[in-house]
Short mmCIF file of C-alpha atoms (C1' of nucleotides) in Angstrom, two decimals:
data_model
loop_
_atom_site.label_atom_id
_atom_site.label_comp_id
_atom_site.label_asym_id
_atom_site.label_seq_id
_atom_site.Cartn_x
_atom_site.Cartn_y
_atom_site.Cartn_z
CA MET A 1 24.33 -22.48 -18.48
CA ASN A 2 24.98 -18.88 -19.43
CA ASN A 3 27.53 -16.67 -17.77
CA TYR A 4 24.97 -14.58 -16.03
CA LYS A 5 23.60 -17.55 -14.22
CA LYS A 6 27.01 -18.99 -13.47
CA ASP A 7 27.96 -15.68 -11.94
CA PHE A 8 24.98 -15.78 -9.63
CA ASN A 9 25.72 -19.28 -8.46
CA ALA A 10 29.30 -18.32 -7.70
CA PHE A 11 28.09 -15.27 -5.83
CA LEU A 12 25.57 -17.30 -3.86
CA GLU A 13 28.06 -20.00 -2.93
CA ASN A 14 30.49 -17.38 -1.77
CA PHE A 15 27.82 -15.74 0.33
CA LYS A 16 26.79 -19.03 1.91
CA LYS A 17 30.33 -19.89 2.74
CA HIS A 18 30.69 -16.54 4.44
CA VAL A 19 27.52 -17.10 6.47
CA SER A 20 28.63 -20.57 7.53
CA LYS A 21 31.99 -19.27 8.66
CA SER A 22 30.30 -16.72 10.91
CA GLY A 23 28.48 -19.55 12.64
CA LEU A 24 25.15 -18.37 11.29
CA LYS A 25 22.74 -20.44 9.27
CA ASN A 26 21.70 -20.27 5.68
CA SER A 27 18.14 -20.52 4.47
CA ILE A 28 16.20 -21.01 1.29
CA GLN A 29 14.50 -17.67 1.91
CA LYS A 30 17.73 -15.73 1.85
CA ASP A 31 18.89 -17.61 -1.25
CA TYR A 32 15.80 -16.64 -3.16
CA ILE A 33 15.82 -13.07 -1.93
CA LEU A 34 19.36 -12.74 -3.24
CA LYS A 35 18.36 -14.33 -6.52
CA ILE A 36 15.51 -11.88 -6.96
CA LEU A 37 17.80 -8.97 -6.17
CA TYR A 38 20.51 -10.29 -8.46
CA PHE A 39 18.27 -10.47 -11.47
CA ALA A 40 16.13 -7.45 -10.62
CA GLU A 41 16.15 -4.70 -13.17
CA GLU A 42 15.02 -2.10 -10.70
CA HIS A 43 15.33 -1.22 -7.07
CA LEU A 44 12.82 -3.26 -5.11
CA SER A 45 10.79 -2.60 -1.98
CA VAL A 46 10.40 -5.21 0.73
CA GLU A 47 6.86 -5.81 -0.43
CA GLN A 48 8.00 -6.38 -4.00
CA ILE A 49 10.76 -8.72 -2.94
CA ALA A 50 8.42 -10.86 -0.84
CA ASN A 51 5.92 -10.98 -3.63
CA ASP A 52 8.48 -11.84 -6.29
CA VAL A 53 9.91 -14.64 -4.19
CA LYS A 54 6.46 -16.12 -3.63
CA VAL A 55 5.44 -15.88 -7.28
CA LYS A 56 8.66 -16.95 -8.94
CA TYR A 57 9.89 -19.60 -6.54
CA LYS A 58 6.65 -20.71 -4.95
CA ILE A 59 7.91 -20.66 -1.40
CA ASP A 60 6.31 -19.14 1.65
CA ILE A 61 8.04 -16.04 2.86
CA GLY A 62 6.92 -13.61 5.53
CA ILE A 63 7.43 -9.90 5.27
CA ALA A 64 9.33 -9.95 8.56
CA THR A 65 11.84 -12.35 7.10
CA VAL A 66 12.49 -10.02 4.23
CA TYR A 67 12.99 -7.09 6.58
CA ARG A 68 15.35 -9.13 8.74
CA SER A 69 17.24 -10.34 5.71
CA MET A 70 17.66 -6.87 4.29
CA LYS A 71 19.03 -5.64 7.58
CA PHE A 72 21.41 -8.58 7.60
CA PHE A 73 22.51 -7.95 4.02
CA GLU A 74 23.01 -4.27 4.68
CA GLU A 75 25.26 -5.02 7.62
CA LEU A 76 27.34 -7.23 5.36
CA ASN A 77 27.39 -4.47 2.78
CA ILE A 78 25.87 -6.80 0.23
CA VAL A 79 22.81 -4.63 -0.21
CA GLU A 80 22.21 -0.90 -0.31
CA SER A 81 19.00 0.93 0.38
CA LEU A 82 17.62 4.02 -1.26
CA ASP A 83 14.63 6.19 -0.46
CA VAL A 84 13.25 7.78 -3.59
CA GLY A 85 11.24 10.21 -1.47
CA ASP A 86 8.02 8.30 -0.91
CA GLY A 87 9.05 6.94 2.46
CA ILE A 88 9.52 3.41 1.15
CA LYS A 89 12.98 1.92 1.19
CA ARG A 90 14.09 0.22 -1.97
CA TYR A 91 17.02 -2.14 -2.22
CA GLU A 92 19.64 -3.20 -4.69
CA LEU A 93 22.53 -5.63 -4.61
CA ASN A 94 25.80 -3.91 -4.06
CA LEU A 95 27.91 -5.92 -6.47
CA SER A 96 29.61 -3.29 -8.49
CA LEU A 97 31.69 -0.28 -7.72
CA HIS A 98 29.98 2.53 -5.94
CA HIS A 99 27.49 4.36 -8.07
CA ASP A 100 24.95 7.09 -7.64
CA HIS A 101 21.43 7.62 -8.91
CA LEU A 102 19.42 9.81 -11.20
CA VAL A 103 15.75 9.65 -10.23
CA CYS A 104 12.95 10.81 -12.49
CA THR A 105 10.41 12.65 -10.35
CA SER A 106 7.75 11.97 -12.93
CA CYS A 107 7.96 8.21 -13.56
CA SER A 108 10.28 7.21 -10.66
CA LYS A 109 12.73 5.61 -13.08
CA ILE A 110 16.18 5.19 -11.57
CA ILE A 111 19.34 5.46 -13.63
CA GLU A 112 22.70 4.60 -12.16
CA PHE A 113 25.87 6.49 -12.88
CA THR A 114 29.42 6.88 -11.68
CA ASP A 115 31.51 9.97 -11.97
CA GLU A 116 35.18 9.94 -11.11
CA ILE A 117 35.41 13.66 -10.59
CA ILE A 118 32.55 13.65 -8.10
CA GLU A 119 34.03 10.70 -6.24
CA GLU A 120 37.38 12.45 -5.93
CA GLN A 121 35.82 15.69 -4.85
CA GLN A 122 33.90 13.91 -2.12
CA LEU A 123 37.12 12.59 -0.68
CA LYS A 124 38.46 16.10 -0.67
CA VAL A 125 35.37 17.52 1.06
CA ALA A 126 35.54 14.83 3.72
CA SER A 127 39.20 15.40 4.40
CA ASP A 128 38.77 19.19 4.45
CA ASN A 129 36.27 18.67 7.24
CA ASN A 130 38.38 16.08 9.03
CA PHE A 131 35.81 13.44 8.36
CA ASP A 132 36.74 9.81 8.07
CA LEU A 133 34.64 9.03 5.01
CA LYS A 134 32.65 5.81 5.13
CA ASP A 135 30.08 6.11 2.41
CA HIS A 136 28.04 8.57 0.51
CA VAL A 137 24.74 8.93 -1.24
CA MET A 138 24.16 11.19 -4.13
CA THR A 139 20.88 11.42 -5.91
CA ILE A 140 19.99 13.78 -8.69
CA TYR A 141 16.31 14.47 -9.20
CA GLY A 142 14.92 15.57 -12.52
CA ILE A 143 12.71 14.70 -15.45
CA CYS A 144 13.94 11.94 -17.69
CA GLU A 145 14.05 12.08 -21.45
CA ASP A 146 10.86 10.06 -21.90
CA CYS A 147 8.85 12.23 -19.52
CA GLN A 148 9.92 15.59 -20.83
CA MET B 1 17.45 44.94 17.60
CA ASN B 2 20.32 43.02 16.08
CA ASN B 3 20.65 42.22 12.41
CA TYR B 4 19.92 38.59 12.86
CA LYS B 5 16.56 39.36 14.34
CA LYS B 6 15.82 42.08 11.82
CA ASP B 7 16.54 39.58 9.08
CA PHE B 8 14.07 37.14 10.52
CA ASN B 9 11.34 39.73 10.78
CA ALA B 10 11.88 40.72 7.17
CA PHE B 11 11.79 37.10 6.13
CA LEU B 12 8.63 36.46 8.11
CA GLU B 13 6.85 39.52 6.77
CA ASN B 14 7.74 38.53 3.26
CA PHE B 15 6.43 35.04 3.84
CA LYS B 16 3.17 36.29 5.31
CA LYS B 17 2.62 38.63 2.42
CA HIS B 18 3.12 35.74 0.05
CA VAL B 19 0.58 33.62 1.95
CA SER B 20 -1.96 36.42 1.97
CA LYS B 21 -1.60 36.92 -1.75
CA SER B 22 -2.35 33.25 -2.35
CA GLY B 23 -5.65 33.72 -0.51
CA LEU B 24 -4.51 31.47 2.31
CA LYS B 25 -4.37 32.37 5.97
CA ASN B 26 -1.49 32.97 8.28
CA SER B 27 -1.28 31.61 11.79
CA ILE B 28 0.74 32.04 14.92
CA GLN B 29 1.73 28.39 14.70
CA LYS B 30 3.40 28.80 11.33
CA ASP B 31 5.14 31.97 12.49
CA TYR B 32 6.68 30.21 15.44
CA ILE B 33 7.61 27.12 13.45
CA LEU B 34 9.49 29.36 11.05
CA LYS B 35 11.13 31.17 13.92
CA ILE B 36 12.31 27.92 15.44
CA LEU B 37 13.67 26.77 12.10
CA TYR B 38 15.30 30.12 11.44
CA PHE B 39 17.28 30.09 14.66
CA ALA B 40 17.84 26.35 14.80
CA GLU B 41 21.43 25.25 14.84
CA GLU B 42 20.61 21.80 13.63
CA HIS B 43 18.17 19.98 11.43
CA LEU B 44 14.99 19.34 13.37
CA SER B 45 12.44 16.56 13.37
CA VAL B 46 8.72 17.27 13.52
CA GLU B 47 8.70 16.14 17.12
CA GLN B 48 11.53 18.51 18.02
CA ILE B 49 9.88 21.42 16.25
CA ALA B 50 6.58 20.90 18.06
CA ASN B 51 8.35 20.61 21.37
CA ASP B 52 10.54 23.66 20.80
CA VAL B 53 7.54 25.78 19.83
CA LYS B 54 5.66 24.72 22.96
CA VAL B 55 8.59 25.28 25.28
CA LYS B 56 9.95 28.51 23.87
CA TYR B 57 6.77 30.29 22.88
CA LYS B 58 4.27 28.68 25.22
CA ILE B 59 1.62 28.07 22.62
CA ASP B 60 -0.33 24.94 21.94
CA ILE B 61 0.66 23.18 18.79
CA GLY B 62 -0.40 19.77 17.56
CA ILE B 63 1.91 17.41 15.79
CA ALA B 64 -0.47 17.32 12.83
CA THR B 65 -0.12 21.05 12.41
CA VAL B 66 3.63 20.73 12.22
CA TYR B 67 3.37 17.99 9.62
CA ARG B 68 0.91 20.04 7.59
CA SER B 69 3.09 23.13 7.88
CA MET B 70 6.22 21.30 6.80
CA LYS B 71 4.43 19.97 3.75
CA PHE B 72 3.25 23.47 2.99
CA PHE B 73 6.72 24.94 3.42
CA GLU B 74 8.28 22.25 1.28
CA GLU B 75 5.87 23.01 -1.53
CA LEU B 76 6.88 26.65 -1.34
CA ASN B 77 10.52 25.58 -1.34
CA ILE B 78 11.07 27.38 1.94
CA VAL B 79 12.06 24.20 3.71
CA GLU B 80 14.06 21.15 2.77
CA SER B 81 13.91 17.72 4.33
CA LEU B 82 16.69 15.27 4.94
CA ASP B 83 16.68 11.67 6.10
CA VAL B 84 19.84 10.87 7.99
CA GLY B 85 19.10 7.17 7.67
CA ASP B 86 17.00 6.52 10.74
CA GLY B 87 13.69 6.91 8.93
CA ILE B 88 12.92 10.24 10.57
CA LYS B 89 12.67 13.29 8.38
CA ARG B 90 14.55 16.34 9.59
CA TYR B 91 14.00 19.82 8.27
CA GLU B 92 15.92 22.99 7.69
CA LEU B 93 15.05 26.39 6.28
CA ASN B 94 16.13 26.74 2.72
CA LEU B 95 17.43 30.28 2.87
CA SER B 96 20.86 29.96 1.40
CA LEU B 97 22.29 28.62 -1.78
CA HIS B 98 22.11 24.92 -2.28
CA HIS B 99 24.37 22.95 -0.01
CA ASP B 100 25.01 19.33 0.81
CA HIS B 101 25.63 17.44 4.02
CA LEU B 102 28.29 15.55 5.88
CA VAL B 103 26.68 13.27 8.45
CA CYS B 104 28.57 11.69 11.31
CA THR B 105 27.35 8.12 11.69
CA SER B 106 28.53 8.08 15.27
CA CYS B 107 27.00 11.23 16.82
CA SER B 108 24.59 12.22 14.00
CA LYS B 109 26.15 15.65 13.73
CA ILE B 110 25.40 17.33 10.40
CA ILE B 111 27.85 19.66 8.69
CA GLU B 112 26.86 21.61 5.63
CA PHE B 113 29.11 22.23 2.69
CA THR B 114 29.06 23.44 -0.87
CA ASP B 115 31.42 22.42 -3.59
CA GLU B 116 31.43 24.15 -6.91
CA ILE B 117 33.12 21.31 -8.74
CA ILE B 118 30.54 18.81 -7.55
CA GLU B 119 27.69 21.14 -8.50
CA GLU B 120 29.08 21.57 -12.01
CA GLN B 121 29.70 17.90 -12.45
CA GLN B 122 26.11 17.15 -11.47
CA LEU B 123 24.87 19.37 -14.24
CA LYS B 124 27.06 17.48 -16.64
CA VAL B 125 25.84 14.08 -15.46
CA ALA B 126 22.23 15.19 -15.81
CA SER B 127 22.74 16.53 -19.29
CA ASP B 128 24.71 13.45 -20.36
CA ASN B 129 21.67 11.40 -19.41
CA ASN B 130 19.22 13.82 -20.98
CA PHE B 131 17.75 14.63 -17.61
CA ASP B 132 16.15 17.94 -16.88
CA LEU B 133 17.76 18.50 -13.50
CA LYS B 134 15.47 19.75 -10.74
CA ASP B 135 17.33 19.13 -7.56
CA HIS B 136 19.84 16.89 -5.94
CA VAL B 137 20.79 15.44 -2.63
CA MET B 138 24.29 14.51 -1.70
CA THR B 139 25.19 13.20 1.69
CA ILE B 140 28.57 11.99 2.79
CA TYR B 141 28.63 9.61 5.74
CA GLY B 142 31.65 9.26 7.97
CA ILE B 143 33.07 9.76 11.42
CA CYS B 144 33.62 13.34 12.48
CA GLU B 145 36.75 14.67 14.08
CA ASP B 146 35.36 14.56 17.61
CA CYS B 147 34.23 10.96 17.33
CA GLN B 148 37.37 9.53 15.78
"C1'" DT C 1 -19.47 35.93 7.73
"C1'" DT C 2 -16.90 32.96 5.22
"C1'" DT C 3 -13.16 30.17 4.69
"C1'" DT C 4 -8.96 28.24 6.11
"C1'" DA C 5 -6.09 26.44 9.90
"C1'" DT C 6 -5.85 24.01 14.14
"C1'" DG C 7 -5.98 20.13 17.67
"C1'" DC C 8 -7.41 15.92 18.79
"C1'" DA C 9 -8.00 11.28 17.95
"C1'" DA C 10 -8.47 7.76 14.84
"C1'" DA C 11 -6.58 5.76 10.80
"C1'" DC C 12 -2.66 4.39 7.96
"C1'" DA C 13 1.62 2.54 6.30
"C1'" DT C 14 5.93 0.81 7.10
"C1'" DT C 15 8.96 -1.50 10.01
"C1'" DT C 16 10.13 -4.07 14.31
"C1'" DT C 17 9.51 -7.49 17.82
"C1'" DG C 18 7.90 -11.68 20.67
"C1'" DC C 19 7.03 -16.20 20.42
"C1'" DA C 20 6.20 -20.94 19.11
"C1'" DG C 21 7.58 -23.95 15.77
"C1'" DT C 22 10.88 -25.32 11.95
"C1'" DC C 23 15.04 -26.08 9.79
"C1'" DA C 24 20.16 -26.00 9.16
"C1'" DC C 25 24.26 -27.71 10.84
"C1'" DG D 1 20.14 -31.94 19.52
"C1'" DT D 2 21.23 -27.16 19.71
"C1'" DG D 3 20.68 -22.80 18.21
"C1'" DA D 4 19.52 -19.78 14.56
"C1'" DC D 5 15.79 -18.72 11.25
"C1'" DT D 6 10.98 -18.42 9.95
"C1'" DG D 7 5.97 -17.01 9.86
"C1'" DC D 8 2.48 -15.05 12.16
"C1'" DA D 9 0.41 -11.66 14.75
"C1'" DA D 10 0.88 -7.97 17.75
"C1'" DA D 11 3.27 -3.80 18.68
"C1'" DA D 12 5.72 0.21 17.66
"C1'" DT D 13 6.86 4.18 14.91
"C1'" DG D 14 6.22 7.93 11.85
"C1'" DT D 15 2.83 10.24 9.11
"C1'" DT D 16 -1.84 11.40 7.32
"C1'" DT D 17 -6.74 12.30 7.60
"C1'" DG D 18 -11.62 13.45 9.31
"C1'" DC D 19 -14.08 16.35 11.94
"C1'" DA D 20 -15.61 19.85 15.13
"C1'" DT D 21 -13.82 24.14 16.80
"C1'" DA D 22 -11.09 28.32 16.66
"C1'" DA D 23 -9.05 31.90 14.27
"C1'" DA D 24 -7.91 34.85 10.23
"C1'" DA D 25 -9.41 37.89 6.63
#
DNA sequence: TTTTATGCAAACATTTTGCAGTCAC
DNA sequence: GTGACTGCAAAATGTTTGCATAAAA
């Protein structure tokens, strides 16, 4: 078993323990949704997630379940959503440190980045305005190298 | 006539000239939508715009017209849209220099800000990733002073 | 007069909800 | 066995589109 996979299993077990402790119930559907998100190379829409789960893991999953799960994951801060501008929400697992996005307006490619200076400056802006900062979204739109 | 109003008339005349030159037609509806946006103190949804136009200027205006107008304005870069996270697009006139937003997750208040350091750093991030930067959106979420 | 813009209603797309049945604990 | 979760279908929401009419140039 490679590290990547071991990491996912650890993550999943941890998640399930957390759910159990809250008195809620686990389900195969949520497990597979998380697995799809974990190994996804891009930000996925609800439709894509449902489809991927059906194709890869051969289980029945309704679109409503995916919507409900994403809402659940977002409340737990396990998942973050992003609207590229087409009115469709796309999701990614929120495993790593906070990061922001570069979106190519031509091919819709999404590149993640972090920038310490920007992060710091955001804290400053929030405090200057007496805001208790909770989160932020920063998306840069442009044309990627390949599309230029 | 105060300056504020004079400014709007100049802005409107300029806009109408631009429309005429493109061979398109002006309309009372667009004039009043712009007027509402110009004097708005907050970012407005399509529903709010339609309602404000009806109430303040007593003209008939269909929701479809507002949607079509907003699309038109966005293409001309006169208007910018913003999704606070509730799935409803809100609009503002794009008169000033670029600015970003602080959104209160409790009362939905929106505060605008600009930060030179962040702007510069964005340019750097884009160029580091070989992106041809077109635009960006940065929104900080938190709890405003009043709601704390 | 010609062409575009409007208003209405129908169509669409995405997301949410109600409910009966299933599954986890 | 109890209560939460699921799938389905219906409903709700936000946005777009087709078409006949009205208005601008």
